[in-house]
Amino acid sequence: MVSPISLDALQTLDAIDRRKSFAAAADELFRVPSAVSYTINKLEEDLGVELFDRTRRKAELTPIGRLVLEQGRQILKASEELTALVSQAKDGWEVELRICIDSVLTCEPVYDLIESFQRIQPKTEIRLSEEVLGGSWDALCDDRCDLVIGAEGVSPMPGFSIHSLGEVEFKFAVAVDHPLTELATPLPSSAIQDYPIVIVADSSQHSPARSMGLLDGRSRIVVPTIKHKIEAQCKGLGVGYLPYHRITDALEEGRLALLTLETPRPPEEISVAWRRGNSGKGLKWFVERLQQMTLDPKRGLQSADN
């Protein structure tokens, strides 16, 4: 069934209501009054209802007419937004840009980028997600995101452009009142056998999963993100390695203490990655600015001029 309610009819109805007369609406729409009257009469005839109360001197909507107008204005707004999105896509700007942030990083530097981006392209919807370890690469390979920030290690498959941000340093940390702080360092691996290890579970959906923080502890506490791992270790629930730049505040506030193990964990390179051939202007904008940033071991992701 083809609806008799056209965009033109809704625009005419809207103009009459705002201008309070058919003649004024005709002026706004650059039409003769008879054309406006015909549009409304035809709509009323097709719907089988009266939209205007013609016993009044001014153009006043009937209750049904008000219902049609209120719902119709939502359709008009959606039509305008769709037109803007088409124009946006034609100019090369994405309707939606999906950015995945690896759990090893905080979101604050990305929020700053988004704020700057919105000033020049507010119509592009930014969709943020968080993944852990191989989950970041998995999201990119599975087309669940357009850009990964903080992907660890190397790409599991070809077809991606990669820019290194630097290396994350990992430090073995425990709560300040943890019994391990009473032992001499460097600690042998056997020293942590009696304490739970807090590990972060890999969020991969299709790639082989791995976990962060695996040590030779007898029991494990598995958490979903680095943030949860930090909180658990601050509470003394377990021990493990943590990204140094994520725990500087906890160290200064006396909630965590660093200990040295006989076998330290090597740093991990992290990168920005995106699919080759993606020519969206929004993606290009973010990549160019991320290429000017670097990972400070103590402060995290920083602009080059900081």
PDB file of C-alpha atoms in Angstrom:
ATOM      1  CA  MET A   1       0.000   0.000   0.000  1.00  0.00           C
ATOM      2  CA  VAL A   2       1.394   3.391  -1.035  1.00  0.00           C
ATOM      3  CA  SER A   3       0.868   6.050   1.619  1.00  0.00           C
ATOM      4  CA  PRO A   4      -0.864   9.244   0.459  1.00  0.00           C
ATOM      5  CA  ILE A   5       1.246  11.202   2.953  1.00  0.00           C
ATOM      6  CA  SER A   6       4.109  12.614   0.917  1.00  0.00           C
ATOM      7  CA  LEU A   7       7.009  14.764   2.102  1.00  0.00           C
ATOM      8  CA  ASP A   8       5.572  17.639   0.091  1.00  0.00           C
ATOM      9  CA  ALA A   9       2.226  17.299   1.890  1.00  0.00           C
ATOM     10  CA  LEU A  10       3.948  17.225   5.292  1.00  0.00           C
ATOM     11  CA  GLN A  11       6.037  20.275   4.429  1.00  0.00           C
ATOM     12  CA  THR A  12       2.884  22.111   3.373  1.00  0.00           C
ATOM     13  CA  LEU A  13       1.067  21.096   6.557  1.00  0.00           C
ATOM     14  CA  ASP A  14       4.026  22.228   8.639  1.00  0.00           C
ATOM     15  CA  ALA A  15       4.237  25.617   6.915  1.00  0.00           C
ATOM     16  CA  ILE A  16       0.515  26.297   7.396  1.00  0.00           C
ATOM     17  CA  ASP A  17       0.707  25.488  11.091  1.00  0.00           C
ATOM     18  CA  ARG A  18       3.745  27.678  11.669  1.00  0.00           C
ATOM     19  CA  ARG A  19       2.474  30.628   9.592  1.00  0.00           C
ATOM     20  CA  LYS A  20      -1.152  30.244  10.737  1.00  0.00           C
ATOM     21  CA  SER A  21      -2.628  30.750   7.270  1.00  0.00           C
ATOM     22  CA  PHE A  22      -2.699  29.137   3.868  1.00  0.00           C
ATOM     23  CA  ALA A  23      -1.643  32.389   2.188  1.00  0.00           C
ATOM     24  CA  ALA A  24       1.400  32.894   4.414  1.00  0.00           C
ATOM     25  CA  ALA A  25       2.412  29.274   3.908  1.00  0.00           C
ATOM     26  CA  ALA A  26       2.124  29.783   0.153  1.00  0.00           C
ATOM     27  CA  ASP A  27       4.536  32.729   0.366  1.00  0.00           C
ATOM     28  CA  GLU A  28       7.043  30.657   2.331  1.00  0.00           C
ATOM     29  CA  LEU A  29       6.805  27.751  -0.096  1.00  0.00           C
ATOM     30  CA  PHE A  30       6.910  30.033  -3.188  1.00  0.00           C
ATOM     31  CA  ARG A  31       3.530  28.756  -4.372  1.00  0.00           C
ATOM     32  CA  VAL A  32       0.170  30.267  -5.134  1.00  0.00           C
ATOM     33  CA  PRO A  33      -2.462  29.829  -2.382  1.00  0.00           C
ATOM     34  CA  SER A  34      -4.580  27.603  -4.606  1.00  0.00           C
ATOM     35  CA  ALA A  35      -1.710  25.106  -4.905  1.00  0.00           C
ATOM     36  CA  VAL A  36      -1.416  24.935  -1.118  1.00  0.00           C
ATOM     37  CA  SER A  37      -5.169  24.445  -0.753  1.00  0.00           C
ATOM     38  CA  TYR A  38      -5.131  21.708  -3.374  1.00  0.00           C
ATOM     39  CA  THR A  39      -2.320  19.815  -1.594  1.00  0.00           C
ATOM     40  CA  ILE A  40      -4.200  19.821   1.715  1.00  0.00           C
ATOM     41  CA  ASN A  41      -7.588  19.039   0.146  1.00  0.00           C
ATOM     42  CA  LYS A  42      -6.070  16.119  -1.758  1.00  0.00           C
ATOM     43  CA  LEU A  43      -4.417  14.779   1.423  1.00  0.00           C
ATOM     44  CA  GLU A  44      -7.698  15.041   3.352  1.00  0.00           C
ATOM     45  CA  GLU A  45      -9.534  13.276   0.548  1.00  0.00           C
ATOM     46  CA  ASP A  46      -6.987  10.455   0.373  1.00  0.00           C
ATOM     47  CA  LEU A  47      -6.968   9.985   4.160  1.00  0.00           C
ATOM     48  CA  GLY A  48     -10.712  10.424   4.529  1.00  0.00           C
ATOM     49  CA  VAL A  49     -10.349  12.897   7.416  1.00  0.00           C
ATOM     50  CA  GLU A  50     -10.394  16.656   7.958  1.00  0.00           C
ATOM     51  CA  LEU A  51      -7.021  18.039   8.967  1.00  0.00           C
ATOM     52  CA  PHE A  52      -8.115  21.650   9.478  1.00  0.00           C
ATOM     53  CA  ASP A  53     -11.104  23.123  11.274  1.00  0.00           C
ATOM     54  CA  ARG A  54     -12.584  25.373   8.601  1.00  0.00           C
ATOM     55  CA  THR A  55     -15.128  26.959  10.969  1.00  0.00           C
ATOM     56  CA  ARG A  56     -12.332  29.094  12.433  1.00  0.00           C
ATOM     57  CA  ARG A  57     -10.954  32.268  10.895  1.00  0.00           C
ATOM     58  CA  LYS A  58      -7.356  31.118  11.279  1.00  0.00           C
ATOM     59  CA  ALA A  59      -5.992  27.813  10.021  1.00  0.00           C
ATOM     60  CA  GLU A  60      -6.291  25.530  13.028  1.00  0.00           C
ATOM     61  CA  LEU A  61      -5.607  21.829  12.986  1.00  0.00           C
ATOM     62  CA  THR A  62      -8.121  19.255  14.091  1.00  0.00           C
ATOM     63  CA  PRO A  63      -6.943  16.683  16.671  1.00  0.00           C
ATOM     64  CA  ILE A  64      -6.272  14.234  13.834  1.00  0.00           C
ATOM     65  CA  GLY A  65      -4.497  16.971  11.895  1.00  0.00           C
ATOM     66  CA  ARG A  66      -2.296  17.678  14.913  1.00  0.00           C
ATOM     67  CA  LEU A  67      -1.457  13.986  15.157  1.00  0.00           C
ATOM     68  CA  VAL A  68      -0.474  13.856  11.480  1.00  0.00           C
ATOM     69  CA  LEU A  69       1.660  16.984  11.841  1.00  0.00           C
ATOM     70  CA  GLU A  70       3.471  15.904  15.014  1.00  0.00           C
ATOM     71  CA  GLN A  71       4.355  12.511  13.570  1.00  0.00           C
ATOM     72  CA  GLY A  72       5.056  14.064  10.188  1.00  0.00           C
ATOM     73  CA  ARG A  73       7.607  16.472  11.634  1.00  0.00           C
ATOM     74  CA  GLN A  74       9.610  13.487  12.828  1.00  0.00           C
ATOM     75  CA  ILE A  75       9.528  12.148   9.266  1.00  0.00           C
ATOM     76  CA  LEU A  76      10.618  15.531   7.905  1.00  0.00           C
ATOM     77  CA  LYS A  77      13.491  15.671  10.390  1.00  0.00           C
ATOM     78  CA  ALA A  78      14.563  12.127   9.498  1.00  0.00           C
ATOM     79  CA  SER A  79      14.420  13.040   5.802  1.00  0.00           C
ATOM     80  CA  GLU A  80      16.632  16.077   6.394  1.00  0.00           C
ATOM     81  CA  GLU A  81      19.102  14.007   8.367  1.00  0.00           C
ATOM     82  CA  LEU A  82      19.185  11.353   5.672  1.00  0.00           C
ATOM     83  CA  THR A  83      19.838  14.003   3.029  1.00  0.00           C
ATOM     84  CA  ALA A  84      22.690  15.394   5.136  1.00  0.00           C
ATOM     85  CA  LEU A  85      24.160  11.910   5.603  1.00  0.00           C
ATOM     86  CA  VAL A  86      24.075  11.269   1.853  1.00  0.00           C
ATOM     87  CA  SER A  87      25.844  14.574   1.239  1.00  0.00           C
ATOM     88  CA  GLN A  88      28.349  13.718   3.953  1.00  0.00           C
ATOM     89  CA  ALA A  89      29.093  10.315   2.435  1.00  0.00           C
ATOM     90  CA  LYS A  90      29.401  11.847  -1.020  1.00  0.00           C
ATOM     91  CA  ASP A  91      32.080  14.194   0.337  1.00  0.00           C
ATOM     92  CA  GLY A  92      34.035  11.253   1.787  1.00  0.00           C
ATOM     93  CA  TRP A  93      33.090  11.591   5.459  1.00  0.00           C
ATOM     94  CA  GLU A  94      31.922   8.437   7.193  1.00  0.00           C
ATOM     95  CA  VAL A  95      28.411   8.229   8.556  1.00  0.00           C
ATOM     96  CA  GLU A  96      29.882   6.116  11.363  1.00  0.00           C
ATOM     97  CA  LEU A  97      33.478   5.614  12.464  1.00  0.00           C
ATOM     98  CA  ARG A  98      34.171   2.643  14.751  1.00  0.00           C
ATOM     99  CA  ILE A  99      37.219   3.038  16.987  1.00  0.00           C
ATOM    100  CA  CYS A 100      38.507   0.196  19.155  1.00  0.00           C
ATOM    101  CA  ILE A 101      40.755   1.093  22.100  1.00  0.00           C
ATOM    102  CA  ASP A 102      42.852  -1.672  23.586  1.00  0.00           C
ATOM    103  CA  SER A 103      42.409  -2.069  27.322  1.00  0.00           C
ATOM    104  CA  VAL A 104      46.104  -1.388  27.886  1.00  0.00           C
ATOM    105  CA  LEU A 105      45.404   2.322  27.190  1.00  0.00           C
ATOM    106  CA  THR A 106      43.082   4.834  28.822  1.00  0.00           C
ATOM    107  CA  CYS A 107      40.410   6.599  26.799  1.00  0.00           C
ATOM    108  CA  GLU A 108      41.289  10.174  27.809  1.00  0.00           C
ATOM    109  CA  PRO A 109      43.685  10.948  24.910  1.00  0.00           C
ATOM    110  CA  VAL A 110      41.114   9.565  22.457  1.00  0.00           C
ATOM    111  CA  TYR A 111      38.376  11.699  24.023  1.00  0.00           C
ATOM    112  CA  ASP A 112      40.525  14.750  23.323  1.00  0.00           C
ATOM    113  CA  LEU A 113      40.836  13.722  19.682  1.00  0.00           C
ATOM    114  CA  ILE A 114      37.094  13.150  19.404  1.00  0.00           C
ATOM    115  CA  GLU A 115      36.418  16.595  20.842  1.00  0.00           C
ATOM    116  CA  SER A 116      38.629  18.181  18.179  1.00  0.00           C
ATOM    117  CA  PHE A 117      37.079  16.029  15.451  1.00  0.00           C
ATOM    118  CA  GLN A 118      33.539  17.033  16.414  1.00  0.00           C
ATOM    119  CA  ARG A 119      34.383  20.667  15.842  1.00  0.00           C
ATOM    120  CA  ILE A 120      35.018  19.990  12.156  1.00  0.00           C
ATOM    121  CA  GLN A 121      32.737  16.999  11.499  1.00  0.00           C
ATOM    122  CA  PRO A 122      29.952  16.679  14.089  1.00  0.00           C
ATOM    123  CA  LYS A 123      27.717  14.557  11.834  1.00  0.00           C
ATOM    124  CA  THR A 124      29.966  11.484  11.866  1.00  0.00           C
ATOM    125  CA  GLU A 125      28.867   9.130  14.623  1.00  0.00           C
ATOM    126  CA  ILE A 126      31.829   7.871  16.659  1.00  0.00           C
ATOM    127  CA  ARG A 127      31.371   4.392  18.101  1.00  0.00           C
ATOM    128  CA  LEU A 128      33.938   3.396  20.730  1.00  0.00           C
ATOM    129  CA  SER A 129      34.637  -0.134  21.894  1.00  0.00           C
ATOM    130  CA  GLU A 130      37.197  -1.744  24.199  1.00  0.00           C
ATOM    131  CA  GLU A 131      39.024  -4.992  23.523  1.00  0.00           C
ATOM    132  CA  VAL A 132      41.741  -6.910  25.329  1.00  0.00           C
ATOM    133  CA  LEU A 133      44.942  -8.409  23.880  1.00  0.00           C
ATOM    134  CA  GLY A 134      44.178 -10.330  20.682  1.00  0.00           C
ATOM    135  CA  GLY A 135      40.614  -9.008  20.782  1.00  0.00           C
ATOM    136  CA  SER A 136      41.800  -5.758  19.222  1.00  0.00           C
ATOM    137  CA  TRP A 137      43.226  -7.500  16.158  1.00  0.00           C
ATOM    138  CA  ASP A 138      40.226  -9.799  16.128  1.00  0.00           C
ATOM    139  CA  ALA A 139      37.844  -6.832  15.964  1.00  0.00           C
ATOM    140  CA  LEU A 140      39.747  -5.357  13.029  1.00  0.00           C
ATOM    141  CA  CYS A 141      39.998  -8.667  11.158  1.00  0.00           C
ATOM    142  CA  ASP A 142      36.306  -9.330  11.737  1.00  0.00           C
ATOM    143  CA  ASP A 143      35.321  -5.815  10.559  1.00  0.00           C
ATOM    144  CA  ARG A 144      33.878  -4.868  13.933  1.00  0.00           C
ATOM    145  CA  CYS A 145      35.913  -1.667  13.898  1.00  0.00           C
ATOM    146  CA  ASP A 146      37.646   0.666  11.453  1.00  0.00           C
ATOM    147  CA  LEU A 147      40.566   1.726  13.640  1.00  0.00           C
ATOM    148  CA  VAL A 148      42.420   0.065  16.504  1.00  0.00           C
ATOM    149  CA  ILE A 149      44.412   2.111  18.984  1.00  0.00           C
ATOM    150  CA  GLY A 150      46.850   0.143  21.122  1.00  0.00           C
ATOM    151  CA  ALA A 151      46.919  -3.202  19.297  1.00  0.00           C
ATOM    152  CA  GLU A 152      49.646  -5.372  20.851  1.00  0.00           C
ATOM    153  CA  GLY A 153      52.197  -7.372  18.907  1.00  0.00           C
ATOM    154  CA  VAL A 154      52.019  -8.036  15.184  1.00  0.00           C
ATOM    155  CA  SER A 155      49.031  -8.335  12.897  1.00  0.00           C
ATOM    156  CA  PRO A 156      47.721 -11.911  12.592  1.00  0.00           C
ATOM    157  CA  MET A 157      46.958 -11.372   8.911  1.00  0.00           C
ATOM    158  CA  PRO A 158      47.962  -9.065   6.037  1.00  0.00           C
ATOM    159  CA  GLY A 159      45.906  -6.191   4.665  1.00  0.00           C
ATOM    160  CA  PHE A 160      46.371  -3.644   7.446  1.00  0.00           C
ATOM    161  CA  SER A 161      48.357  -0.440   7.745  1.00  0.00           C
ATOM    162  CA  ILE A 162      50.206  -0.132  11.037  1.00  0.00           C
ATOM    163  CA  HIS A 163      51.868   2.708  12.920  1.00  0.00           C
ATOM    164  CA  SER A 164      53.830   1.985  16.081  1.00  0.00           C
ATOM    165  CA  LEU A 165      53.012   4.114  19.140  1.00  0.00           C
ATOM    166  CA  GLY A 166      55.880   2.783  21.258  1.00  0.00           C
ATOM    167  CA  GLU A 167      56.386   0.197  23.960  1.00  0.00           C
ATOM    168  CA  VAL A 168      54.380  -0.433  27.120  1.00  0.00           C
ATOM    169  CA  GLU A 169      56.471  -1.143  30.202  1.00  0.00           C
ATOM    170  CA  PHE A 170      55.060  -3.681  32.653  1.00  0.00           C
ATOM    171  CA  LYS A 171      55.851  -3.634  36.359  1.00  0.00           C
ATOM    172  CA  PHE A 172      55.097  -6.309  38.939  1.00  0.00           C
ATOM    173  CA  ALA A 173      52.812  -4.617  41.470  1.00  0.00           C
ATOM    174  CA  VAL A 174      51.102  -5.565  44.707  1.00  0.00           C
ATOM    175  CA  ALA A 175      49.069  -3.760  47.343  1.00  0.00           C
ATOM    176  CA  VAL A 176      51.321  -1.805  49.696  1.00  0.00           C
ATOM    177  CA  ASP A 177      50.425  -4.027  52.651  1.00  0.00           C
ATOM    178  CA  HIS A 178      50.834  -7.286  50.747  1.00  0.00           C
ATOM    179  CA  PRO A 179      53.046  -9.931  52.456  1.00  0.00           C
ATOM    180  CA  LEU A 180      55.356 -10.032  49.426  1.00  0.00           C
ATOM    181  CA  THR A 181      56.571  -6.519  50.277  1.00  0.00           C
ATOM    182  CA  GLU A 182      58.305  -7.997  53.325  1.00  0.00           C
ATOM    183  CA  LEU A 183      60.559 -10.245  51.213  1.00  0.00           C
ATOM    184  CA  ALA A 184      63.920  -9.406  49.720  1.00  0.00           C
ATOM    185  CA  THR A 185      64.033  -8.637  46.008  1.00  0.00           C
ATOM    186  CA  PRO A 186      64.432  -9.734  43.309  1.00  0.00           C
ATOM    187  CA  LEU A 187      61.738 -12.272  44.073  1.00  0.00           C
ATOM    188  CA  PRO A 188      62.063 -15.783  42.669  1.00  0.00           C
ATOM    189  CA  SER A 189      59.009 -17.121  40.832  1.00  0.00           C
ATOM    190  CA  SER A 190      58.481 -19.555  43.710  1.00  0.00           C
ATOM    191  CA  ALA A 191      57.800 -16.614  46.051  1.00  0.00           C
ATOM    192  CA  ILE A 192      54.436 -15.900  44.428  1.00  0.00           C
ATOM    193  CA  GLN A 193      53.201 -19.492  44.427  1.00  0.00           C
ATOM    194  CA  ASP A 194      50.955 -18.969  47.436  1.00  0.00           C
ATOM    195  CA  TYR A 195      49.184 -15.876  46.085  1.00  0.00           C
ATOM    196  CA  PRO A 196      46.460 -15.524  43.417  1.00  0.00           C
ATOM    197  CA  ILE A 197      47.483 -14.058  40.083  1.00  0.00           C
ATOM    198  CA  VAL A 198      45.142 -11.464  38.575  1.00  0.00           C
ATOM    199  CA  ILE A 199      44.916 -11.939  34.830  1.00  0.00           C
ATOM    200  CA  VAL A 200      43.020 -10.152  32.067  1.00  0.00           C
ATOM    201  CA  ALA A 201      41.054 -12.410  29.764  1.00  0.00           C
ATOM    202  CA  ASP A 202      41.534 -12.081  26.015  1.00  0.00           C
ATOM    203  CA  SER A 203      38.380 -10.717  24.346  1.00  0.00           C
ATOM    204  CA  SER A 204      38.998 -12.467  21.002  1.00  0.00           C
ATOM    205  CA  GLN A 205      35.910 -13.998  19.437  1.00  0.00           C
ATOM    206  CA  HIS A 206      37.600 -15.917  16.647  1.00  0.00           C
ATOM    207  CA  SER A 207      41.384 -15.705  17.106  1.00  0.00           C
ATOM    208  CA  PRO A 208      43.187 -17.987  19.581  1.00  0.00           C
ATOM    209  CA  ALA A 209      42.839 -16.362  22.994  1.00  0.00           C
ATOM    210  CA  ARG A 210      45.642 -15.482  25.356  1.00  0.00           C
ATOM    211  CA  SER A 211      45.695 -13.703  28.697  1.00  0.00           C
ATOM    212  CA  MET A 212      47.730 -10.921  30.262  1.00  0.00           C
ATOM    213  CA  GLY A 213      49.490 -11.480  33.556  1.00  0.00           C
ATOM    214  CA  LEU A 214      50.028 -15.225  33.442  1.00  0.00           C
ATOM    215  CA  LEU A 215      52.562 -16.277  36.043  1.00  0.00           C
ATOM    216  CA  ASP A 216      53.185 -19.458  38.010  1.00  0.00           C
ATOM    217  CA  GLY A 217      50.694 -18.718  40.764  1.00  0.00           C
ATOM    218  CA  ARG A 218      48.532 -21.560  42.042  1.00  0.00           C
ATOM    219  CA  SER A 219      45.219 -19.716  41.693  1.00  0.00           C
ATOM    220  CA  ARG A 220      43.915 -17.067  39.346  1.00  0.00           C
ATOM    221  CA  ILE A 221      41.429 -14.239  39.387  1.00  0.00           C
ATOM    222  CA  VAL A 222      40.265 -13.523  35.842  1.00  0.00           C
ATOM    223  CA  VAL A 223      39.020  -9.991  35.104  1.00  0.00           C
ATOM    224  CA  PRO A 224      37.704  -8.398  31.888  1.00  0.00           C
ATOM    225  CA  THR A 225      39.910  -5.288  31.566  1.00  0.00           C
ATOM    226  CA  ILE A 226      43.156  -3.696  32.724  1.00  0.00           C
ATOM    227  CA  LYS A 227      41.123  -1.276  34.847  1.00  0.00           C
ATOM    228  CA  HIS A 228      39.607  -4.175  36.763  1.00  0.00           C
ATOM    229  CA  LYS A 229      43.033  -5.782  37.145  1.00  0.00           C
ATOM    230  CA  ILE A 230      44.452  -2.612  38.674  1.00  0.00           C
ATOM    231  CA  GLU A 231      41.515  -2.312  41.076  1.00  0.00           C
ATOM    232  CA  ALA A 232      41.814  -5.946  42.148  1.00  0.00           C
ATOM    233  CA  GLN A 233      45.527  -5.637  42.845  1.00  0.00           C
ATOM    234  CA  CYS A 234      45.077  -2.361  44.732  1.00  0.00           C
ATOM    235  CA  LYS A 235      42.663  -4.212  47.017  1.00  0.00           C
ATOM    236  CA  GLY A 236      45.223  -6.938  47.585  1.00  0.00           C
ATOM    237  CA  LEU A 237      43.140  -9.644  45.930  1.00  0.00           C
ATOM    238  CA  GLY A 238      46.071 -10.814  43.868  1.00  0.00           C
ATOM    239  CA  VAL A 239      49.350  -9.892  42.218  1.00  0.00           C
ATOM    240  CA  GLY A 240      50.686  -9.509  38.715  1.00  0.00           C
ATOM    241  CA  TYR A 241      52.244  -7.284  36.081  1.00  0.00           C
ATOM    242  CA  LEU A 242      50.559  -3.974  35.213  1.00  0.00           C
ATOM    243  CA  PRO A 243      51.206  -1.316  32.542  1.00  0.00           C
ATOM    244  CA  TYR A 244      53.449   1.198  34.266  1.00  0.00           C
ATOM    245  CA  HIS A 245      51.729   4.260  32.792  1.00  0.00           C
ATOM    246  CA  ARG A 246      48.379   3.075  34.172  1.00  0.00           C
ATOM    247  CA  ILE A 247      49.531   2.818  37.801  1.00  0.00           C
ATOM    248  CA  THR A 248      51.645   5.922  38.422  1.00  0.00           C
ATOM    249  CA  ASP A 249      48.814   7.553  40.399  1.00  0.00           C
ATOM    250  CA  ALA A 250      48.235   4.414  42.472  1.00  0.00           C
ATOM    251  CA  LEU A 251      51.971   4.290  43.241  1.00  0.00           C
ATOM    252  CA  GLU A 252      52.103   7.951  44.261  1.00  0.00           C
ATOM    253  CA  GLU A 253      48.983   7.565  46.399  1.00  0.00           C
ATOM    254  CA  GLY A 254      50.487   4.576  48.209  1.00  0.00           C
ATOM    255  CA  ARG A 255      47.924   2.026  47.007  1.00  0.00           C
ATOM    256  CA  LEU A 256      50.425  -0.088  45.072  1.00  0.00           C
ATOM    257  CA  ALA A 257      54.066  -1.023  45.504  1.00  0.00           C
ATOM    258  CA  LEU A 258      56.483  -2.238  42.830  1.00  0.00           C
ATOM    259  CA  LEU A 259      58.513  -5.384  43.333  1.00  0.00           C
ATOM    260  CA  THR A 260      61.254  -6.860  41.182  1.00  0.00           C
ATOM    261  CA  LEU A 261      61.139 -10.450  39.991  1.00  0.00           C
ATOM    262  CA  GLU A 262      64.170 -12.465  38.963  1.00  0.00           C
ATOM    263  CA  THR A 263      62.670 -12.716  35.455  1.00  0.00           C
ATOM    264  CA  PRO A 264      61.182  -9.362  34.477  1.00  0.00           C
ATOM    265  CA  ARG A 265      58.540  -9.073  31.810  1.00  0.00           C
ATOM    266  CA  PRO A 266      59.759  -7.490  28.548  1.00  0.00           C
ATOM    267  CA  PRO A 267      57.966  -4.402  27.174  1.00  0.00           C
ATOM    268  CA  GLU A 268      55.227  -4.831  24.569  1.00  0.00           C
ATOM    269  CA  GLU A 269      55.016  -2.787  21.385  1.00  0.00           C
ATOM    270  CA  ILE A 270      51.588  -1.343  20.651  1.00  0.00           C
ATOM    271  CA  SER A 271      50.324   0.169  17.427  1.00  0.00           C
ATOM    272  CA  VAL A 272      47.565   1.957  15.599  1.00  0.00           C
ATOM    273  CA  ALA A 273      46.103  -0.251  12.863  1.00  0.00           C
ATOM    274  CA  TRP A 274      43.506   0.166  10.140  1.00  0.00           C
ATOM    275  CA  ARG A 275      42.412  -1.638   7.003  1.00  0.00           C
ATOM    276  CA  ARG A 276      44.250  -0.708   3.807  1.00  0.00           C
ATOM    277  CA  GLY A 277      41.963   0.756   1.193  1.00  0.00           C
ATOM    278  CA  ASN A 278      39.748   2.530   3.708  1.00  0.00           C
ATOM    279  CA  SER A 279      39.753   6.058   2.305  1.00  0.00           C
ATOM    280  CA  GLY A 280      37.305   7.682   4.716  1.00  0.00           C
ATOM    281  CA  LYS A 281      38.179  11.246   5.643  1.00  0.00           C
ATOM    282  CA  GLY A 282      37.391  10.659   9.312  1.00  0.00           C
ATOM    283  CA  LEU A 283      39.725   7.687   9.535  1.00  0.00           C
ATOM    284  CA  LYS A 284      42.455   9.673   7.785  1.00  0.00           C
ATOM    285  CA  TRP A 285      41.978  12.547  10.224  1.00  0.00           C
ATOM    286  CA  PHE A 286      42.397  10.302  13.267  1.00  0.00           C
ATOM    287  CA  VAL A 287      45.346   8.394  11.801  1.00  0.00           C
ATOM    288  CA  GLU A 288      47.239  11.591  10.981  1.00  0.00           C
ATOM    289  CA  ARG A 289      46.891  12.847  14.546  1.00  0.00           C
ATOM    290  CA  LEU A 290      47.703   9.504  16.126  1.00  0.00           C
ATOM    291  CA  GLN A 291      50.861   9.391  14.035  1.00  0.00           C
ATOM    292  CA  GLN A 292      51.923  12.564  15.854  1.00  0.00           C
ATOM    293  CA  MET A 293      51.495  10.887  19.239  1.00  0.00           C
ATOM    294  CA  THR A 294      53.757   8.558  21.166  1.00  0.00           C
ATOM    295  CA  LEU A 295      53.513   6.371  24.243  1.00  0.00           C
ATOM    296  CA  ASP A 296      55.367   7.783  27.223  1.00  0.00           C
ATOM    297  CA  PRO A 297      56.337   4.910  29.594  1.00  0.00           C
ATOM    298  CA  LYS A 298      55.131   6.878  32.621  1.00  0.00           C
ATOM    299  CA  ARG A 299      52.324   9.072  31.245  1.00  0.00           C
ATOM    300  CA  GLY A 300      50.760   6.974  28.517  1.00  0.00           C
ATOM    301  CA  LEU A 301      49.704   8.220  25.099  1.00  0.00           C
ATOM    302  CA  GLN A 302      50.899  11.787  24.576  1.00  0.00           C
ATOM    303  CA  SER A 303      50.919  14.384  21.812  1.00  0.00           C
ATOM    304  CA  ALA A 304      54.323  15.112  20.336  1.00  0.00           C
ATOM    305  CA  ASP A 305      54.270  18.669  21.716  1.00  0.00           C
ATOM    306  CA  ASN A 306      53.579  17.560  25.334  1.00  0.00           C
TER     307      ASN A 306
END
